[in-house]
Amino acid sequence: MTARNELRLLPWSGPEGKPCYLSTDDRDGYMSRLADDIEAVQLGMAADLLEQALEVLGDEDAESGELRPLATKLTEALWDVLRVATSRGHLLAVSEPHHS
């Protein structure tokens, strides 16, 4: 069980797109490390995609046909980054001491 009965939101979805959660005290356990690794890949891919988007948007000769696939990829990356931020925000809230 995680500290204070908190569940970790995992960086992948279950059946029908429903969120998956992990309940463990072991932040160095296999599933925790796997989730950390996948989050790192997702964040790296989002950073690469952002660079690509900046190039396309900065190119005055870019065709409008390039924008729809780019917007789709950016939306997917933003979804992943939001999930990572939500998960890590919950982890921070659990690990930080509460001040009165």
PDB file of C-alpha atoms in Angstrom:
ATOM      1  CA  MET A   1       0.000   0.000   0.000  1.00  0.00           C
ATOM      2  CA  THR A   2       1.325   3.455  -0.787  1.00  0.00           C
ATOM      3  CA  ALA A   3       1.821   6.126   1.837  1.00  0.00           C
ATOM      4  CA  ARG A   4      -1.481   7.429   3.187  1.00  0.00           C
ATOM      5  CA  ASN A   5      -3.363   5.028   0.899  1.00  0.00           C
ATOM      6  CA  GLU A   6      -2.479   7.079  -2.187  1.00  0.00           C
ATOM      7  CA  LEU A   7      -2.475   5.379  -5.561  1.00  0.00           C
ATOM      8  CA  ARG A   8      -0.028   6.274  -8.318  1.00  0.00           C
ATOM      9  CA  LEU A   9      -1.572   7.086 -11.672  1.00  0.00           C
ATOM     10  CA  LEU A  10       0.327   5.015 -14.225  1.00  0.00           C
ATOM     11  CA  PRO A  11       1.380   6.397 -17.625  1.00  0.00           C
ATOM     12  CA  TRP A  12      -0.788   3.961 -19.577  1.00  0.00           C
ATOM     13  CA  SER A  13      -4.470   3.198 -19.819  1.00  0.00           C
ATOM     14  CA  GLY A  14      -6.338   0.008 -19.184  1.00  0.00           C
ATOM     15  CA  PRO A  15      -9.218  -1.497 -21.116  1.00  0.00           C
ATOM     16  CA  GLU A  16     -11.560   1.043 -22.674  1.00  0.00           C
ATOM     17  CA  GLY A  17      -9.063   3.838 -21.943  1.00  0.00           C
ATOM     18  CA  LYS A  18      -9.648   3.754 -18.200  1.00  0.00           C
ATOM     19  CA  PRO A  19      -6.770   4.940 -15.968  1.00  0.00           C
ATOM     20  CA  CYS A  20      -4.503   2.405 -14.251  1.00  0.00           C
ATOM     21  CA  TYR A  21      -3.179   2.882 -10.739  1.00  0.00           C
ATOM     22  CA  LEU A  22      -0.397   1.315  -8.682  1.00  0.00           C
ATOM     23  CA  SER A  23      -0.557   0.723  -4.943  1.00  0.00           C
ATOM     24  CA  THR A  24       2.893   0.149  -3.444  1.00  0.00           C
ATOM     25  CA  ASP A  25       5.294   1.501  -0.837  1.00  0.00           C
ATOM     26  CA  ASP A  26       8.271   0.499  -2.979  1.00  0.00           C
ATOM     27  CA  ARG A  27       9.244   3.395  -5.245  1.00  0.00           C
ATOM     28  CA  ASP A  28      12.162   1.268  -6.466  1.00  0.00           C
ATOM     29  CA  GLY A  29       9.986  -1.741  -7.289  1.00  0.00           C
ATOM     30  CA  TYR A  30       9.664  -3.106 -10.813  1.00  0.00           C
ATOM     31  CA  MET A  31       6.323  -1.454 -11.617  1.00  0.00           C
ATOM     32  CA  SER A  32       7.390   1.905 -10.169  1.00  0.00           C
ATOM     33  CA  ARG A  33      10.606   1.851 -12.220  1.00  0.00           C
ATOM     34  CA  LEU A  34       8.701   0.789 -15.337  1.00  0.00           C
ATOM     35  CA  ALA A  35       6.271   3.680 -14.869  1.00  0.00           C
ATOM     36  CA  ASP A  36       9.191   6.099 -14.319  1.00  0.00           C
ATOM     37  CA  ASP A  37      10.892   4.856 -17.494  1.00  0.00           C
ATOM     38  CA  ILE A  38       7.742   5.164 -19.589  1.00  0.00           C
ATOM     39  CA  GLU A  39       7.096   8.661 -18.231  1.00  0.00           C
ATOM     40  CA  ALA A  40      10.646   9.658 -19.177  1.00  0.00           C
ATOM     41  CA  VAL A  41      10.114   8.360 -22.726  1.00  0.00           C
ATOM     42  CA  GLN A  42       6.789  10.191 -22.999  1.00  0.00           C
ATOM     43  CA  LEU A  43       8.326  13.468 -21.814  1.00  0.00           C
ATOM     44  CA  GLY A  44      11.261  13.062 -24.209  1.00  0.00           C
ATOM     45  CA  MET A  45       8.918  12.395 -27.112  1.00  0.00           C
ATOM     46  CA  ALA A  46       6.870  15.479 -26.190  1.00  0.00           C
ATOM     47  CA  ALA A  47      10.025  17.619 -26.163  1.00  0.00           C
ATOM     48  CA  ASP A  48      11.033  16.291 -29.599  1.00  0.00           C
ATOM     49  CA  LEU A  49       7.544  16.931 -30.936  1.00  0.00           C
ATOM     50  CA  LEU A  50       7.610  20.480 -29.592  1.00  0.00           C
ATOM     51  CA  GLU A  51      10.825  21.130 -31.530  1.00  0.00           C
ATOM     52  CA  GLN A  52       9.185  19.726 -34.666  1.00  0.00           C
ATOM     53  CA  ALA A  53       6.112  21.916 -34.126  1.00  0.00           C
ATOM     54  CA  LEU A  54       8.258  25.020 -33.721  1.00  0.00           C
ATOM     55  CA  GLU A  55      10.008  24.219 -37.008  1.00  0.00           C
ATOM     56  CA  VAL A  56       6.745  23.687 -38.905  1.00  0.00           C
ATOM     57  CA  LEU A  57       5.106  26.783 -37.448  1.00  0.00           C
ATOM     58  CA  GLY A  58       8.213  28.850 -38.157  1.00  0.00           C
ATOM     59  CA  ASP A  59       8.314  27.742 -41.793  1.00  0.00           C
ATOM     60  CA  GLU A  60       6.326  30.221 -43.897  1.00  0.00           C
ATOM     61  CA  ASP A  61       6.296  27.667 -46.732  1.00  0.00           C
ATOM     62  CA  ALA A  62       4.799  24.894 -44.578  1.00  0.00           C
ATOM     63  CA  GLU A  63       1.701  23.389 -46.095  1.00  0.00           C
ATOM     64  CA  SER A  64      -1.589  23.397 -44.224  1.00  0.00           C
ATOM     65  CA  GLY A  65      -1.704  19.604 -44.711  1.00  0.00           C
ATOM     66  CA  GLU A  66       1.189  19.322 -42.246  1.00  0.00           C
ATOM     67  CA  LEU A  67      -0.732  21.056 -39.472  1.00  0.00           C
ATOM     68  CA  ARG A  68      -3.504  18.510 -38.870  1.00  0.00           C
ATOM     69  CA  PRO A  69      -1.177  15.523 -38.266  1.00  0.00           C
ATOM     70  CA  LEU A  70       1.028  17.789 -36.149  1.00  0.00           C
ATOM     71  CA  ALA A  71      -1.957  18.933 -34.085  1.00  0.00           C
ATOM     72  CA  THR A  72      -2.994  15.297 -33.594  1.00  0.00           C
ATOM     73  CA  LYS A  73       0.484  14.322 -32.385  1.00  0.00           C
ATOM     74  CA  LEU A  74       0.669  17.392 -30.122  1.00  0.00           C
ATOM     75  CA  THR A  75      -2.706  16.518 -28.596  1.00  0.00           C
ATOM     76  CA  GLU A  76      -1.535  12.974 -27.858  1.00  0.00           C
ATOM     77  CA  ALA A  77       1.710  14.256 -26.350  1.00  0.00           C
ATOM     78  CA  LEU A  78      -0.130  16.829 -24.244  1.00  0.00           C
ATOM     79  CA  TRP A  79      -2.396  14.076 -22.927  1.00  0.00           C
ATOM     80  CA  ASP A  80       0.671  12.031 -21.899  1.00  0.00           C
ATOM     81  CA  VAL A  81       2.385  15.026 -20.288  1.00  0.00           C
ATOM     82  CA  LEU A  82      -0.781  15.926 -18.384  1.00  0.00           C
ATOM     83  CA  ARG A  83      -1.016  12.356 -17.069  1.00  0.00           C
ATOM     84  CA  VAL A  84       2.653  12.473 -15.966  1.00  0.00           C
ATOM     85  CA  ALA A  85       2.138  15.861 -14.280  1.00  0.00           C
ATOM     86  CA  THR A  86      -0.971  14.598 -12.501  1.00  0.00           C
ATOM     87  CA  SER A  87       0.810  11.469 -11.330  1.00  0.00           C
ATOM     88  CA  ARG A  88       3.903  13.312 -10.156  1.00  0.00           C
ATOM     89  CA  GLY A  89       1.797  16.001  -8.508  1.00  0.00           C
ATOM     90  CA  HIS A  90       0.092  13.331  -6.433  1.00  0.00           C
ATOM     91  CA  LEU A  91       3.452  11.776  -5.600  1.00  0.00           C
ATOM     92  CA  LEU A  92       4.805  15.149  -4.471  1.00  0.00           C
ATOM     93  CA  ALA A  93       1.737  15.847  -2.364  1.00  0.00           C
ATOM     94  CA  VAL A  94       2.173  12.501  -0.592  1.00  0.00           C
ATOM     95  CA  SER A  95       5.933  12.824  -0.009  1.00  0.00           C
ATOM     96  CA  GLU A  96       6.034  16.472   1.090  1.00  0.00           C
ATOM     97  CA  PRO A  97       5.350  17.216   4.744  1.00  0.00           C
ATOM     98  CA  HIS A  98       2.182  19.176   5.439  1.00  0.00           C
ATOM     99  CA  HIS A  99       2.636  22.514   7.208  1.00  0.00           C
ATOM    100  CA  SER A 100      -0.011  23.956   9.487  1.00  0.00           C
TER     101      SER A 100
END
